[in-house]
mmCIF file of C-alpha atoms in Angstrom:
data_model
loop_
_atom_site.group_PDB
_atom_site.id
_atom_site.type_symbol
_atom_site.label_atom_id
_atom_site.label_comp_id
_atom_site.label_asym_id
_atom_site.label_seq_id
_atom_site.Cartn_x
_atom_site.Cartn_y
_atom_site.Cartn_z
ATOM 1 C CA MET A 1 -25.205 -31.336 -47.312
ATOM 2 C CA THR A 2 -25.840 -34.526 -45.449
ATOM 3 C CA LEU A 3 -26.973 -34.975 -41.887
ATOM 4 C CA ILE A 4 -23.500 -36.141 -40.829
ATOM 5 C CA GLU A 5 -21.882 -33.016 -42.292
ATOM 6 C CA THR A 6 -24.431 -30.814 -40.515
ATOM 7 C CA VAL A 7 -23.719 -32.501 -37.163
ATOM 8 C CA ILE A 8 -19.954 -32.136 -37.710
ATOM 9 C CA TYR A 9 -20.306 -28.431 -38.588
ATOM 10 C CA ILE A 10 -22.511 -27.757 -35.567
ATOM 11 C CA THR A 11 -20.043 -29.604 -33.323
ATOM 12 C CA LEU A 12 -17.082 -27.661 -34.731
ATOM 13 C CA PHE A 13 -18.951 -24.364 -34.387
ATOM 14 C CA THR A 14 -19.841 -25.182 -30.783
ATOM 15 C CA LEU A 15 -16.222 -26.070 -29.951
ATOM 16 C CA VAL A 16 -14.840 -22.902 -31.552
ATOM 17 C CA PHE A 17 -17.496 -20.728 -29.892
ATOM 18 C CA SER A 18 -16.847 -22.323 -26.475
ATOM 19 C CA ALA A 19 -13.083 -21.875 -26.817
ATOM 20 C CA ALA A 20 -13.479 -18.236 -27.869
ATOM 21 C CA THR A 21 -15.863 -17.538 -24.979
ATOM 22 C CA GLY A 22 -13.466 -19.123 -22.469
ATOM 23 C CA PHE A 23 -10.582 -17.132 -23.923
ATOM 24 C CA LEU A 24 -12.510 -13.847 -23.607
ATOM 25 C CA ILE A 25 -13.485 -14.615 -20.013
ATOM 26 C CA ASN A 26 -9.836 -15.289 -19.157
ATOM 27 C CA ILE A 27 -8.800 -12.017 -20.806
ATOM 28 C CA LEU A 28 -11.343 -10.147 -18.661
ATOM 29 C CA HIS A 29 -10.037 -11.819 -15.477
ATOM 30 C CA VAL A 30 -6.461 -10.885 -16.368
ATOM 31 C CA ALA A 31 -7.478 -7.290 -17.139
ATOM 32 C CA ILE A 32 -9.253 -6.984 -13.780
ATOM 33 C CA ALA A 33 -6.247 -8.452 -11.965
ATOM 34 C CA VAL A 34 -3.805 -6.128 -13.753
ATOM 35 C CA ARG A 35 -5.938 -3.083 -12.982
ATOM 36 C CA ALA A 36 -6.214 -4.115 -9.320
ATOM 37 C CA ASP A 37 -2.456 -4.699 -9.127
ATOM 38 C CA GLN A 38 -1.688 -1.285 -10.640
ATOM 39 C CA ALA A 39 -4.052 0.411 -8.195
ATOM 40 C CA LEU A 40 -2.498 -1.556 -5.334
ATOM 41 C CA VAL A 41 1.069 -0.516 -6.169
ATOM 42 C CA ALA A 42 0.038 3.116 -6.747
ATOM 43 C CA ASN A 43 -1.810 3.187 -3.427
ATOM 44 C CA ILE A 44 1.128 1.784 -1.445
ATOM 45 C CA ALA A 45 3.596 4.071 -3.250
ATOM 46 C CA LEU A 46 1.543 7.172 -2.436
ATOM 47 C CA ALA A 47 1.347 6.203 1.239
ATOM 48 C CA LEU A 48 5.106 5.587 1.344
ATOM 49 C CA LYS A 49 5.822 8.949 -0.332
ATOM 50 C CA THR A 50 3.657 10.721 2.247
ATOM 51 C CA MET A 51 5.517 9.010 5.089
ATOM 52 C CA GLU A 52 8.902 9.667 3.437
ATOM 53 C CA LEU A 53 8.224 13.392 3.351
ATOM 54 C CA GLU A 54 7.348 13.476 7.048
ATOM 55 C CA VAL A 55 10.318 11.325 8.064
ATOM 56 C CA ARG A 56 12.749 13.310 5.948
ATOM 57 C CA HIS A 57 11.818 16.586 7.675
ATOM 58 C CA ALA A 58 11.365 15.248 11.200
ATOM 59 C CA ASP A 59 13.678 16.168 14.059
ATOM 60 C CA ALA A 60 13.728 12.641 15.410
ATOM 61 C CA VAL A 61 11.876 9.377 15.751
ATOM 62 C CA TYR A 62 9.843 9.461 18.949
ATOM 63 C CA THR A 63 10.807 6.048 20.306
ATOM 64 C CA SER A 64 8.460 6.111 23.311
ATOM 65 C CA THR A 65 5.411 5.401 21.172
ATOM 66 C CA SER A 66 6.990 3.869 18.059
ATOM 67 C CA VAL A 67 6.777 0.112 17.508
ATOM 68 C CA PHE A 68 9.723 -1.296 15.553
ATOM 69 C CA ASP A 69 10.376 -4.681 13.932
ATOM 70 C CA ASN A 70 6.724 -5.722 14.116
ATOM 71 C CA ASP A 71 4.312 -6.387 11.233
ATOM 72 C CA GLY A 72 1.766 -4.089 12.890
ATOM 73 C CA GLY A 73 4.242 -1.307 13.584
ATOM 74 C CA GLN A 74 3.802 2.311 14.506
ATOM 75 C CA LEU A 75 6.055 5.213 13.647
ATOM 76 C CA SER A 76 5.959 8.366 15.765
ATOM 77 C CA LEU A 77 7.910 11.432 14.689
ATOM 78 C CA ARG A 78 8.818 14.721 16.323
ATOM 79 C CA THR A 79 8.623 17.394 13.643
ATOM 80 C CA PRO A 80 8.710 21.197 13.476
ATOM 81 C CA ARG A 81 6.313 21.124 10.512
ATOM 82 C CA SER A 82 2.812 22.287 11.393
ATOM 83 C CA ALA A 83 3.824 22.898 14.998
ATOM 84 C CA PRO A 84 1.408 25.011 17.036
ATOM 85 C CA THR A 85 2.621 28.575 17.560
ATOM 86 C CA ASP A 86 3.273 28.020 21.263
ATOM 87 C CA HIS A 87 5.269 24.793 20.692
ATOM 88 C CA GLU A 88 8.594 24.040 19.071
ATOM 89 C CA ALA A 89 7.457 20.770 17.571
ATOM 90 C CA ALA A 90 4.463 18.659 16.698
ATOM 91 C CA TYR A 91 4.084 14.907 16.690
ATOM 92 C CA VAL A 92 2.800 12.746 13.871
ATOM 93 C CA ASP A 93 2.063 9.023 14.044
ATOM 94 C CA PHE A 94 1.711 6.430 11.299
ATOM 95 C CA TYR A 95 0.056 3.163 12.239
ATOM 96 C CA LEU A 96 -1.849 0.153 10.898
ATOM 97 C CA ASP A 97 -5.444 -0.475 11.954
ATOM 98 C CA ASN A 98 -7.804 -3.015 10.357
ATOM 99 C CA GLY A 99 -5.805 -3.249 7.132
ATOM 100 C CA VAL A 100 -5.478 0.517 6.628
ATOM 101 C CA VAL A 101 -2.418 2.717 7.277
ATOM 102 C CA TYR A 102 -3.330 5.967 9.055
ATOM 103 C CA GLU A 103 -1.613 9.280 9.753
ATOM 104 C CA ARG A 104 -2.512 10.975 13.036
ATOM 105 C CA ARG A 105 -1.331 14.420 14.098
ATOM 106 C CA ASP A 106 -1.392 15.727 17.645
ATOM 107 C CA ASP A 107 -3.489 18.765 16.690
ATOM 108 C CA GLY A 108 -6.739 17.007 17.570
ATOM 109 C CA SER A 109 -7.773 16.280 13.993
ATOM 110 C CA SER A 110 -9.136 12.893 13.009
ATOM 111 C CA PRO A 111 -6.693 10.291 11.687
ATOM 112 C CA LEU A 112 -6.217 10.396 7.920
ATOM 113 C CA ALA A 113 -6.265 7.114 5.980
ATOM 114 C CA LEU A 114 -3.180 6.894 3.754
ATOM 115 C CA THR A 115 -4.325 3.692 2.058
ATOM 116 C CA SER A 116 -7.765 3.130 0.591
ATOM 117 C CA GLY A 117 -10.315 0.527 1.532
ATOM 118 C CA ASP A 118 -9.678 -1.133 -1.836
ATOM 119 C CA ILE A 119 -6.511 -2.698 -0.462
ATOM 120 C CA ASP A 120 -5.839 -4.742 2.644
ATOM 121 C CA VAL A 121 -2.495 -3.944 4.302
ATOM 122 C CA SER A 122 -1.173 -6.967 6.168
ATOM 123 C CA VAL A 123 2.319 -5.700 7.026
ATOM 124 C CA PHE A 124 3.359 -2.223 8.157
ATOM 125 C CA ARG A 125 6.880 -2.706 9.433
ATOM 126 C CA ILE A 126 9.264 -0.027 10.643
ATOM 127 C CA GLU A 127 12.952 -0.720 11.120
ATOM 128 C CA ARG A 128 15.033 1.966 12.829
ATOM 129 C CA TYR A 129 18.676 2.548 11.948
ATOM 130 C CA THR A 130 20.977 4.834 13.908
ATOM 131 C CA SER A 131 24.591 5.835 13.665
ATOM 132 C CA SER A 132 26.686 8.472 15.339
ATOM 133 C CA SER A 133 25.800 11.013 12.663
ATOM 134 C CA ALA A 134 22.394 10.054 11.275
ATOM 135 C CA GLU A 135 19.091 8.380 11.976
ATOM 136 C CA GLY A 136 16.850 6.686 9.453
ATOM 137 C CA VAL A 137 13.960 4.288 9.081
ATOM 138 C CA ARG A 138 13.062 1.575 6.629
ATOM 139 C CA LEU A 139 9.342 1.422 5.871
ATOM 140 C CA ILE A 140 7.938 -1.867 4.589
ATOM 141 C CA VAL A 141 4.322 -2.203 3.453
ATOM 142 C CA THR A 142 2.719 -5.417 2.200
ATOM 143 C CA ALA A 143 -0.830 -5.350 0.860
ATOM 144 C CA GLU A 144 -3.208 -7.095 -1.499
ATOM 145 C CA PRO A 145 -6.423 -6.066 -3.252
ATOM 146 C CA ALA A 146 -9.363 -6.283 -0.864
ATOM 147 C CA ASN A 147 -12.236 -6.659 -3.308
ATOM 148 C CA VAL A 148 -10.742 -8.725 -6.132
ATOM 149 C CA SER A 149 -11.150 -12.458 -5.740
ATOM 150 C CA THR A 150 -8.905 -14.005 -8.331
ATOM 151 C CA VAL A 151 -5.913 -16.279 -8.168
ATOM 152 C CA LEU A 152 -4.033 -13.843 -10.397
ATOM 153 C CA THR A 153 -3.560 -11.256 -7.641
ATOM 154 C CA GLU A 154 -0.975 -11.679 -4.943
ATOM 155 C CA PRO A 155 0.343 -9.530 -2.104
ATOM 156 C CA ARG A 156 2.802 -6.808 -3.068
ATOM 157 C CA THR A 157 5.577 -5.500 -0.837
ATOM 158 C CA LEU A 158 7.134 -2.073 -1.285
ATOM 159 C CA ARG A 159 10.066 -0.800 0.762
ATOM 160 C CA THR A 160 11.808 2.501 1.201
ATOM 161 C CA PHE A 161 14.603 3.833 3.373
ATOM 162 C CA VAL A 162 14.603 7.429 4.583
ATOM 163 C CA VAL A 163 17.256 9.381 6.459
ATOM 164 C CA ILE A 164 16.026 12.121 8.775
ATOM 165 C CA ARG A 165 17.066 15.582 7.599
ATOM 166 C CA PRO A 166 15.593 18.186 9.952
ATOM 167 C CA PHE A 167 13.232 20.705 8.401
ATOM 168 C CA THR A 168 14.405 24.301 8.213
ATOM 169 C CA PRO A 169 11.664 26.771 7.287
#
C-alpha cells in the first residue's frame, strides 16, 4: 500500500464517519421533536377533554365573567356538579395564565393546572354559540413545546365544539 492510497483511504473513512455521525445526530433531533410533539398533542387533548366534560354537563355559560373571542379567553360555567349542599349550582372557570390553562372551582380550592409546564399555551380562545334551543362553545387551544429548542417543532392547534347538556344526577 502506497502513501497515496493510505491518504485516500483515511480521507474516505473520515468522510463516511462524518456523514454517519451527522445522520445520527439528525435522527436524534427528529426523535426528540416527535416525542415533544406527541406529548404536546396529548397534553392539549387531555385539557380539552376535561373542559368538554364540564361544558357538556353545565347548566349555562356564565357570561358575566367569561371572555369570548380573545386569545387569552376565560370560560365560566354554572354547573350542578360538585355543588355545595346548600347551593343549587357551583361555578367553574377555565382560563389562561402565563402559558398554562387552569381550572378554578368556587369551593375555595387552589386552581388546577390542566396543561403541564412542558408546553407553552399561546392561544386559549372561547367562541360562544347560541340558538333558540341550545347553547355551545368552541374551545381552541394553540401551544408549542416549552423546553425543546429545535426548528422541527411548531405550534399545534386543537379545536373542539361542545353543546351544553345539563347534568342530571
